[in-house]
PDB file of C-alpha atoms in Angstrom:
ATOM      1  CA  VAL K  10     138.583 267.765  35.670  1.00  0.00           C
ATOM      2  CA  ALA K  11     137.852 264.893  36.925  1.00  0.00           C
ATOM      3  CA  LYS K  12     136.397 261.587  35.743  1.00  0.00           C
ATOM      4  CA  ARG K  13     133.314 261.879  38.058  1.00  0.00           C
ATOM      5  CA  ILE K  14     132.770 265.283  37.291  1.00  0.00           C
ATOM      6  CA  MET K  15     132.827 264.530  33.525  1.00  0.00           C
ATOM      7  CA  SER K  16     130.906 261.814  33.645  1.00  0.00           C
ATOM      8  CA  GLN K  17     128.082 262.904  36.787  1.00  0.00           C
ATOM      9  CA  PRO K  18     128.319 266.919  36.232  1.00  0.00           C
ATOM     10  CA  PHE K  19     124.777 266.759  37.954  1.00  0.00           C
ATOM     11  CA  GLN K  20     123.730 265.486  41.088  1.00  0.00           C
ATOM     12  CA  GLU K  21     120.504 263.919  41.968  1.00  0.00           C
ATOM     13  CA  THR K  22     117.971 265.731  44.191  1.00  0.00           C
ATOM     14  CA  GLN K  23     115.128 264.626  45.869  1.00  0.00           C
ATOM     15  CA  ILE K  24     113.077 266.538  43.594  1.00  0.00           C
ATOM     16  CA  ASP K  25     114.216 264.116  40.900  1.00  0.00           C
ATOM     17  CA  ARG K  26     114.042 261.199  42.769  1.00  0.00           C
ATOM     18  CA  ASP K  27     109.944 262.465  43.883  1.00  0.00           C
ATOM     19  CA  ILE K  28     109.488 262.881  40.057  1.00  0.00           C
ATOM     20  CA  ALA K  29     111.177 259.460  38.836  1.00  0.00           C
ATOM     21  CA  LYS K  30     108.623 257.641  40.815  1.00  0.00           C
ATOM     22  CA  ASP K  31     106.289 258.636  38.093  1.00  0.00           C
ATOM     23  CA  GLY K  32     107.087 256.099  35.538  1.00  0.00           C
ATOM     24  CA  THR K  33     104.202 258.215  32.689  1.00  0.00           C
ATOM     25  CA  ILE K  34     105.098 259.649  29.508  1.00  0.00           C
ATOM     26  CA  PHE K  35     105.926 263.294  30.680  1.00  0.00           C
ATOM     27  CA  ARG K  36     107.581 267.191  30.498  1.00  0.00           C
ATOM     28  CA  VAL K  37     109.038 268.735  33.684  1.00  0.00           C
ATOM     29  CA  PHE K  38     109.303 273.032  33.805  1.00  0.00           C
ATOM     30  CA  ASP K  39     111.831 274.200  35.904  1.00  0.00           C
ATOM     31  CA  PRO K  40     110.927 278.384  35.989  1.00  0.00           C
ATOM     32  CA  SER K  41     114.218 279.109  37.176  1.00  0.00           C
ATOM     33  CA  GLU K  42     116.479 277.923  34.221  1.00  0.00           C
ATOM     34  CA  GLY K  43     113.815 278.895  31.738  1.00  0.00           C
ATOM     35  CA  ILE K  44     114.597 277.879  27.575  1.00  0.00           C
ATOM     36  CA  ASN K  45     118.473 277.251  28.355  1.00  0.00           C
ATOM     37  CA  GLY K  46     118.894 275.130  31.573  1.00  0.00           C
ATOM     38  CA  SER K  47     120.318 271.450  31.083  1.00  0.00           C
ATOM     39  CA  ARG K  48     120.299 269.955  34.943  1.00  0.00           C
ATOM     40  CA  THR K  49     116.326 269.421  34.125  1.00  0.00           C
ATOM     41  CA  SER K  50     116.831 267.748  30.756  1.00  0.00           C
ATOM     42  CA  TYR K  51     119.997 265.619  32.825  1.00  0.00           C
ATOM     43  CA  PHE K  52     117.673 263.753  34.264  1.00  0.00           C
ATOM     44  CA  HIS K  53     113.822 264.224  32.759  1.00  0.00           C
ATOM     45  CA  GLN K  54     112.621 264.983  29.979  1.00  0.00           C
ATOM     46  CA  SER K  55     112.230 269.283  30.038  1.00  0.00           C
ATOM     47  CA  ILE K  56     110.983 271.378  27.637  1.00  0.00           C
ATOM     48  CA  GLY K  57     114.013 273.448  27.269  1.00  0.00           C
ATOM     49  CA  GLY K  58     118.512 272.260  27.646  1.00  0.00           C
ATOM     50  CA  TYR K  59     121.766 274.054  26.749  1.00  0.00           C
ATOM     51  CA  HIS K  60     122.173 273.975  23.677  1.00  0.00           C
ATOM     52  CA  ALA K  61     123.729 277.098  21.006  1.00  0.00           C
ATOM     53  CA  ALA K  62     121.003 275.450  18.045  1.00  0.00           C
ATOM     54  CA  LYS K  63     117.031 275.637  19.531  1.00  0.00           C
ATOM     55  CA  PRO K  64     113.842 274.828  18.005  1.00  0.00           C
ATOM     56  CA  ALA K  65     112.944 278.456  16.527  1.00  0.00           C
ATOM     57  CA  GLY K  66     108.912 277.219  17.365  1.00  0.00           C
ATOM     58  CA  MET K  67     109.879 276.534  21.404  1.00  0.00           C
ATOM     59  CA  GLN K  68     111.913 279.609  21.310  1.00  0.00           C
ATOM     60  CA  ASP K  69     109.329 281.937  20.272  1.00  0.00           C
ATOM     61  CA  LEU K  70     106.448 280.197  22.703  1.00  0.00           C
ATOM     62  CA  PHE K  71     109.099 281.400  25.640  1.00  0.00           C
ATOM     63  CA  GLU K  72     109.602 284.176  24.405  1.00  0.00           C
ATOM     64  CA  TYR K  73     105.760 285.350  23.415  1.00  0.00           C
ATOM     65  CA  GLN K  74     103.451 282.609  25.708  1.00  0.00           C
ATOM     66  CA  ILE K  75     105.411 281.364  28.277  1.00  0.00           C
ATOM     67  CA  TYR K  76     107.712 283.456  29.726  1.00  0.00           C
ATOM     68  CA  LYS K  77     104.481 286.067  30.343  1.00  0.00           C
ATOM     69  CA  GLY K  78     102.543 283.005  32.347  1.00  0.00           C
ATOM     70  CA  ASN K  79     100.037 281.509  29.822  1.00  0.00           C
ATOM     71  CA  THR K  80      99.817 277.613  31.547  1.00  0.00           C
ATOM     72  CA  GLU K  81      97.936 276.567  28.161  1.00  0.00           C
ATOM     73  CA  ILE K  82     101.435 276.458  26.380  1.00  0.00           C
ATOM     74  CA  LEU K  83     103.318 274.625  29.813  1.00  0.00           C
ATOM     75  CA  ASN K  84      99.717 272.111  29.713  1.00  0.00           C
ATOM     76  CA  MET K  85      99.869 271.530  25.732  1.00  0.00           C
ATOM     77  CA  LEU K  86     103.451 270.699  26.323  1.00  0.00           C
ATOM     78  CA  ASN K  87     102.794 267.863  28.887  1.00  0.00           C
ATOM     79  CA  VAL K  88     104.220 268.981  31.642  1.00  0.00           C
ATOM     80  CA  ARG K  89     103.249 267.533  34.721  1.00  0.00           C
ATOM     81  CA  TYR K  90     105.730 268.960  37.316  1.00  0.00           C
ATOM     82  CA  VAL K  91     107.035 272.246  37.840  1.00  0.00           C
ATOM     83  CA  VAL K  92     109.527 272.722  40.050  1.00  0.00           C
ATOM     84  CA  GLN K  93     108.524 275.511  42.310  1.00  0.00           C
ATOM     85  CA  GLN K  94     109.742 277.622  45.831  1.00  0.00           C
ATOM     86  CA  ASN K  95     108.302 277.616  48.559  1.00  0.00           C
ATOM     87  CA  ALA K  96     108.072 280.273  51.616  1.00  0.00           C
ATOM     88  CA  GLU K  97     110.923 279.131  53.242  1.00  0.00           C
ATOM     89  CA  GLY K  98     112.842 279.331  50.494  1.00  0.00           C
ATOM     90  CA  GLY K  99     112.689 275.589  49.367  1.00  0.00           C
ATOM     91  CA  ARG K 100     112.442 273.892  46.338  1.00  0.00           C
ATOM     92  CA  TYR K 101     109.881 270.555  45.066  1.00  0.00           C
ATOM     93  CA  ALA K 102     107.768 269.609  42.723  1.00  0.00           C
ATOM     94  CA  ALA K 103     104.302 270.340  42.241  1.00  0.00           C
ATOM     95  CA  LEU K 104     102.242 268.399  40.400  1.00  0.00           C
ATOM     96  CA  ASN K 105     100.167 270.080  37.614  1.00  0.00           C
ATOM     97  CA  THR K 106      97.212 267.881  37.296  1.00  0.00           C
ATOM     98  CA  ASN K 107      95.690 270.407  34.201  1.00  0.00           C
ATOM     99  CA  ALA K 108      98.375 268.489  31.516  1.00  0.00           C
ATOM    100  CA  ASN K 109      96.928 267.878  28.101  1.00  0.00           C
ATOM    101  CA  GLY K 110      98.792 264.051  28.323  1.00  0.00           C
ATOM    102  CA  ASN K 111     100.590 262.468  25.403  1.00  0.00           C
ATOM    103  CA  ALA K 112      97.798 263.504  23.049  1.00  0.00           C
ATOM    104  CA  TRP K 113      94.035 263.899  23.366  1.00  0.00           C
ATOM    105  CA  PHE K 114      90.975 264.689  20.273  1.00  0.00           C
ATOM    106  CA  ILE K 115      90.053 268.676  19.779  1.00  0.00           C
ATOM    107  CA  GLU K 116      86.533 269.549  19.764  1.00  0.00           C
ATOM    108  CA  SER K 117      87.243 272.213  17.246  1.00  0.00           C
ATOM    109  CA  LEU K 118      90.181 273.765  14.829  1.00  0.00           C
ATOM    110  CA  GLN K 119      90.316 277.486  14.554  1.00  0.00           C
ATOM    111  CA  GLN K 120      91.777 279.059  11.378  1.00  0.00           C
ATOM    112  CA  VAL K 121      94.233 281.320  11.048  1.00  0.00           C
ATOM    113  CA  THR K 122      96.633 282.928   7.748  1.00  0.00           C
ATOM    114  CA  THR K 123      99.872 283.607   9.393  1.00  0.00           C
ATOM    115  CA  ALA K 124     102.455 282.395  11.134  1.00  0.00           C
ATOM    116  CA  ASP K 125     101.364 285.801  14.038  1.00  0.00           C
ATOM    117  CA  GLY K 126      98.007 284.754  14.002  1.00  0.00           C
ATOM    118  CA  GLU K 127      98.547 281.287  15.031  1.00  0.00           C
ATOM    119  CA  ILE K 128     100.743 282.013  18.440  1.00  0.00           C
ATOM    120  CA  SER K 129      98.682 284.840  19.215  1.00  0.00           C
ATOM    121  CA  ALA K 130      95.620 282.635  19.353  1.00  0.00           C
ATOM    122  CA  LEU K 131      97.366 281.108  21.757  1.00  0.00           C
ATOM    123  CA  ASP K 132      96.941 283.890  23.952  1.00  0.00           C
ATOM    124  CA  SER K 133      92.973 282.405  25.078  1.00  0.00           C
ATOM    125  CA  LEU K 134      93.073 278.235  23.517  1.00  0.00           C
ATOM    126  CA  ASN K 135      91.626 276.122  25.648  1.00  0.00           C
ATOM    127  CA  THR K 136      93.939 273.754  24.424  1.00  0.00           C
ATOM    128  CA  LYS K 137      91.842 270.696  25.790  1.00  0.00           C
ATOM    129  CA  LYS K 138      89.204 271.392  23.656  1.00  0.00           C
ATOM    130  CA  ASN K 139      90.863 273.534  20.425  1.00  0.00           C
ATOM    131  CA  ALA K 140      93.600 273.623  18.229  1.00  0.00           C
ATOM    132  CA  VAL K 141      94.379 276.522  16.237  1.00  0.00           C
ATOM    133  CA  VAL K 142      96.141 276.130  12.608  1.00  0.00           C
ATOM    134  CA  ASN K 143      97.648 278.277   9.627  1.00  0.00           C
ATOM    135  CA  THR K 144      95.267 277.460   6.277  1.00  0.00           C
ATOM    136  CA  SER K 145      98.023 279.543   4.641  1.00  0.00           C
ATOM    137  CA  GLU K 146     100.457 276.672   5.516  1.00  0.00           C
ATOM    138  CA  PHE K 147      98.231 273.779   5.335  1.00  0.00           C
ATOM    139  CA  THR K 148      95.650 273.303   2.248  1.00  0.00           C
ATOM    140  CA  GLY K 149      92.728 271.865   2.506  1.00  0.00           C
ATOM    141  CA  ILE K 150      92.884 271.951   6.342  1.00  0.00           C
ATOM    142  CA  ASN K 151      88.626 272.986   5.753  1.00  0.00           C
ATOM    143  CA  ARG K 152      87.807 269.943   4.056  1.00  0.00           C
ATOM    144  CA  PHE K 153      87.884 267.914   7.502  1.00  0.00           C
ATOM    145  CA  ASP K 154      84.717 266.406   9.305  1.00  0.00           C
ATOM    146  CA  PHE K 155      85.646 265.823  12.688  1.00  0.00           C
ATOM    147  CA  GLN K 156      83.504 265.146  16.338  1.00  0.00           C
ATOM    148  CA  VAL K 157      84.489 263.976  19.425  1.00  0.00           C
ATOM    149  CA  ASP K 158      82.973 261.905  21.771  1.00  0.00           C
ATOM    150  CA  SER K 159      82.834 261.587  25.193  1.00  0.00           C
ATOM    151  CA  LEU K 160      83.975 257.869  25.065  1.00  0.00           C
ATOM    152  CA  ALA K 161      86.666 258.949  22.837  1.00  0.00           C
ATOM    153  CA  SER K 162      89.908 258.071  23.702  1.00  0.00           C
ATOM    154  CA  ILE K 163      94.715 258.048  22.418  1.00  0.00           C
ATOM    155  CA  SER K 164      97.046 256.752  24.336  1.00  0.00           C
ATOM    156  CA  LEU K 165     100.482 256.730  24.005  1.00  0.00           C
ATOM    157  CA  VAL K 166     101.783 252.788  24.239  1.00  0.00           C
ATOM    158  CA  ASP K 167     105.775 252.896  23.666  1.00  0.00           C
ATOM    159  CA  TYR K 168     107.351 255.223  23.243  1.00  0.00           C
ATOM    160  CA  GLN K 169     111.345 255.355  21.379  1.00  0.00           C
ATOM    161  CA  PRO K 170     113.527 258.308  20.627  1.00  0.00           C
ATOM    162  CA  ASN K 171     112.767 257.812  16.813  1.00  0.00           C
ATOM    163  CA  GLN K 172     109.028 256.191  17.295  1.00  0.00           C
ATOM    164  CA  LEU K 173     105.869 256.152  19.167  1.00  0.00           C
ATOM    165  CA  ARG K 174     103.163 254.927  19.180  1.00  0.00           C
ATOM    166  CA  TYR K 175      99.299 255.344  20.115  1.00  0.00           C
ATOM    167  CA  GLU K 176      96.153 253.412  20.656  1.00  0.00           C
ATOM    168  CA  SER K 177      93.399 255.651  20.113  1.00  0.00           C
ATOM    169  CA  THR K 178      89.232 254.641  20.079  1.00  0.00           C
ATOM    170  CA  ASN K 179      86.998 256.612  18.545  1.00  0.00           C
ATOM    171  CA  PRO K 180      82.917 256.098  17.397  1.00  0.00           C
ATOM    172  CA  ASN K 181      84.118 259.308  14.784  1.00  0.00           C
ATOM    173  CA  ALA K 182      85.947 261.068  12.966  1.00  0.00           C
ATOM    174  CA  GLY K 183      88.460 262.733  15.099  1.00  0.00           C
ATOM    175  CA  ILE K 184      91.137 265.689  15.484  1.00  0.00           C
ATOM    176  CA  ALA K 185      94.261 264.103  17.347  1.00  0.00           C
ATOM    177  CA  VAL K 186      96.827 266.336  18.690  1.00  0.00           C
ATOM    178  CA  PHE K 187      99.956 264.825  20.130  1.00  0.00           C
ATOM    179  CA  SER K 188     102.514 266.335  21.979  1.00  0.00           C
ATOM    180  CA  GLU K 189     105.733 266.205  20.584  1.00  0.00           C
ATOM    181  CA  MET K 190     106.966 269.085  17.930  1.00  0.00           C
ATOM    182  CA  HIS K 191     106.064 269.009  14.421  1.00  0.00           C
ATOM    183  CA  TYR K 192     109.086 268.712  12.552  1.00  0.00           C
ATOM    184  CA  PRO K 193     108.289 267.615   8.871  1.00  0.00           C
ATOM    185  CA  HIS K 194     111.927 266.478   7.714  1.00  0.00           C
ATOM    186  CA  GLY K 195     111.831 263.340   8.556  1.00  0.00           C
ATOM    187  CA  TRP K 196     108.550 262.524  10.923  1.00  0.00           C
ATOM    188  CA  ASN K 197     106.498 260.577   8.943  1.00  0.00           C
ATOM    189  CA  ALA K 198     102.475 259.925  10.503  1.00  0.00           C
ATOM    190  CA  TYR K 199     101.184 255.654   9.734  1.00  0.00           C
ATOM    191  CA  VAL K 200      97.992 254.879  10.689  1.00  0.00           C
ATOM    192  CA  ASP K 201      97.792 250.801  10.826  1.00  0.00           C
ATOM    193  CA  GLY K 202     100.756 250.845   9.199  1.00  0.00           C
ATOM    194  CA  LYS K 203      99.496 252.965   5.763  1.00  0.00           C
ATOM    195  CA  LYS K 204     101.506 256.487   5.283  1.00  0.00           C
ATOM    196  CA  THR K 205      99.150 259.054   5.783  1.00  0.00           C
ATOM    197  CA  ASP K 206      99.612 263.043   6.105  1.00  0.00           C
ATOM    198  CA  HIS K 207      99.804 264.983   9.694  1.00  0.00           C
ATOM    199  CA  PHE K 208     100.102 269.287  10.476  1.00  0.00           C
ATOM    200  CA  LYS K 209     100.826 271.815  12.780  1.00  0.00           C
ATOM    201  CA  VAL K 210      98.831 273.067  15.441  1.00  0.00           C
ATOM    202  CA  ASN K 211      99.571 274.912  17.677  1.00  0.00           C
ATOM    203  CA  TYR K 212     102.616 276.789  16.746  1.00  0.00           C
ATOM    204  CA  VAL K 213     104.808 273.919  17.352  1.00  0.00           C
ATOM    205  CA  LEU K 214     102.545 270.983  17.691  1.00  0.00           C
ATOM    206  CA  ARG K 215     101.100 267.357  15.252  1.00  0.00           C
ATOM    207  CA  ALA K 216      97.565 267.029  14.252  1.00  0.00           C
ATOM    208  CA  LEU K 217      96.540 264.240  12.490  1.00  0.00           C
ATOM    209  CA  ARG K 218      92.630 263.497  11.428  1.00  0.00           C
ATOM    210  CA  VAL K 219      92.221 259.271  12.436  1.00  0.00           C
ATOM    211  CA  PRO K 220      89.345 257.807  11.005  1.00  0.00           C
ATOM    212  CA  GLU K 221      86.770 256.316  13.116  1.00  0.00           C
ATOM    213  CA  GLY K 222      87.143 253.035  14.633  1.00  0.00           C
ATOM    214  CA  LYS K 223      89.978 251.186  16.758  1.00  0.00           C
ATOM    215  CA  HIS K 224      93.908 252.355  15.473  1.00  0.00           C
ATOM    216  CA  THR K 225      97.344 252.069  15.964  1.00  0.00           C
ATOM    217  CA  ILE K 226      98.858 255.319  14.912  1.00  0.00           C
ATOM    218  CA  GLU K 227     103.139 255.562  14.573  1.00  0.00           C
ATOM    219  CA  PHE K 228     104.757 258.094  14.049  1.00  0.00           C
ATOM    220  CA  LYS K 229     108.979 257.417  12.645  1.00  0.00           C
ATOM    221  CA  PHE K 230     111.268 259.205  11.866  1.00  0.00           C
ATOM    222  CA  GLU K 231     112.323 258.587   8.647  1.00  0.00           C
ATOM    223  CA  PRO K 232     114.285 261.330   7.346  1.00  0.00           C
ATOM    224  CA  GLU K 233     115.392 261.240   4.023  1.00  0.00           C
ATOM    225  CA  VAL K 234     119.004 262.442   4.057  1.00  0.00           C
ATOM    226  CA  ILE K 235     120.174 259.095   6.027  1.00  0.00           C
ATOM    227  CA  LYS K 236     117.913 256.559   3.409  1.00  0.00           C
ATOM    228  CA  LYS K 237     120.353 258.478   1.106  1.00  0.00           C
ATOM    229  CA  GLY K 238     123.502 258.644   2.403  1.00  0.00           C
ATOM    230  CA  SER K 239     123.112 254.676   3.141  1.00  0.00           C
ATOM    231  CA  THR K 240     122.404 254.096  -0.450  1.00  0.00           C
ATOM    232  CA  ILE K 241     125.656 255.623  -1.482  1.00  0.00           C
ATOM    233  CA  SER K 242     127.416 254.314   1.557  1.00  0.00           C
ATOM    234  CA  LEU K 243     126.146 250.665   0.518  1.00  0.00           C
ATOM    235  CA  ALA K 244     127.000 251.403  -3.344  1.00  0.00           C
ATOM    236  CA  GLY K 245     130.017 252.680  -2.463  1.00  0.00           C
ATOM    237  CA  SER K 246     130.809 249.707  -0.380  1.00  0.00           C
ATOM    238  CA  ILE K 247     129.833 247.373  -3.628  1.00  0.00           C
ATOM    239  CA  ALA K 248     132.258 249.417  -6.219  1.00  0.00           C
ATOM    240  CA  LEU K 249     134.932 249.009  -3.872  1.00  0.00           C
ATOM    241  CA  GLY K 250     133.812 245.573  -3.548  1.00  0.00           C
ATOM    242  CA  LEU K 251     134.243 245.114  -6.872  1.00  0.00           C
ATOM    243  CA  ILE K 252     137.193 246.423  -7.629  1.00  0.00           C
ATOM    244  CA  VAL K 253     138.924 244.737  -4.612  1.00  0.00           C
ATOM    245  CA  LEU K 254     138.215 241.418  -6.526  1.00  0.00           C
ATOM    246  CA  ALA K 255     138.516 242.592 -10.171  1.00  0.00           C
ATOM    247  CA  SER K 256     142.585 243.588  -8.804  1.00  0.00           C
ATOM    248  CA  LEU K 257     142.948 239.584  -7.184  1.00  0.00           C
ATOM    249  CA  GLY K 258     141.179 238.387 -10.096  1.00  0.00           C
ATOM    250  CA  LEU K 259     143.895 240.563 -12.710  1.00  0.00           C
ATOM    251  CA  LYS K 260     147.021 239.830 -10.229  1.00  0.00           C
ATOM    252  CA  PHE K 261     145.372 236.030  -9.992  1.00  0.00           C
ATOM    253  CA  TRP K 262     145.618 236.016 -14.122  1.00  0.00           C
ATOM    254  CA  GLN K 263     148.802 237.729 -14.224  1.00  0.00           C
ATOM    255  CA  GLY K 264     150.684 235.487 -11.913  1.00  0.00           C
ATOM    256  CA  ARG K 265     148.837 232.410 -14.476  1.00  0.00           C
ATOM    257  CA  ASN K 266     149.924 233.998 -17.938  1.00  0.00           C
ATOM    258  CA  LYS K 267     153.714 234.113 -15.910  1.00  0.00           C
ATOM    259  CA  ASN K 268     154.020 231.155 -14.873  1.00  0.00           C
ATOM    260  CA  GLU K 269     153.028 229.394 -18.529  1.00  0.00           C
ATOM    261  CA  GLY K 270     155.246 231.661 -20.406  1.00  0.00           C
ATOM    262  CA  SER K 271     157.896 230.067 -17.666  1.00  0.00           C
TER     263      SER K 271
END
């Protein structure tokens, strides 16, 4: 195929240009694509995309919640724009003013003991005020002491693929929910630079108990396999360097002895 088709498989539309005018961090959903569409994710942050390997949790949300019209799921996934079709057949980006944003403090934490109970609880959950947690997977949750205050706020101030930084203010200790997938194999949470445990809520999202006061919260992608691989690679490079130096030293010593013998 032509090089242009490979480098630009999708052509930007007026809808894409309209969405791009919004400079905040959010997601876009096109119901006509579902979870497998790749066009939306080519131009915007999306809740779907075309790949043979998909996050199982997100697949479950589509099958058991999104496909049956539960808009609260779109809200907690921070879907700010939904591509829709008008009566004349034209497509446009509808603004979802109910999107929860990138992070928020909740009022209560509903506890269940199974994964089925967790995803079923989303049927009627007000995700802006409440969250559901599977206590068989995360123990010690019932010891949390937290409150929400009208003055409490949390906002995303820096977004990178492997690092996110938030600023929070809360007169009381609170539970913050983050509109990001919970993935324990590499994502670590830090409060004011100190590594802190976080847990999963609402079947797929991250949550963290934040102490009272003002704090900087960071999520960093630090997979252990990368650290181990880097260590092994460094050790291998050092070993190779020592072998090369030893070989050169041996050749030099042999050449010197040969010259002295002659």
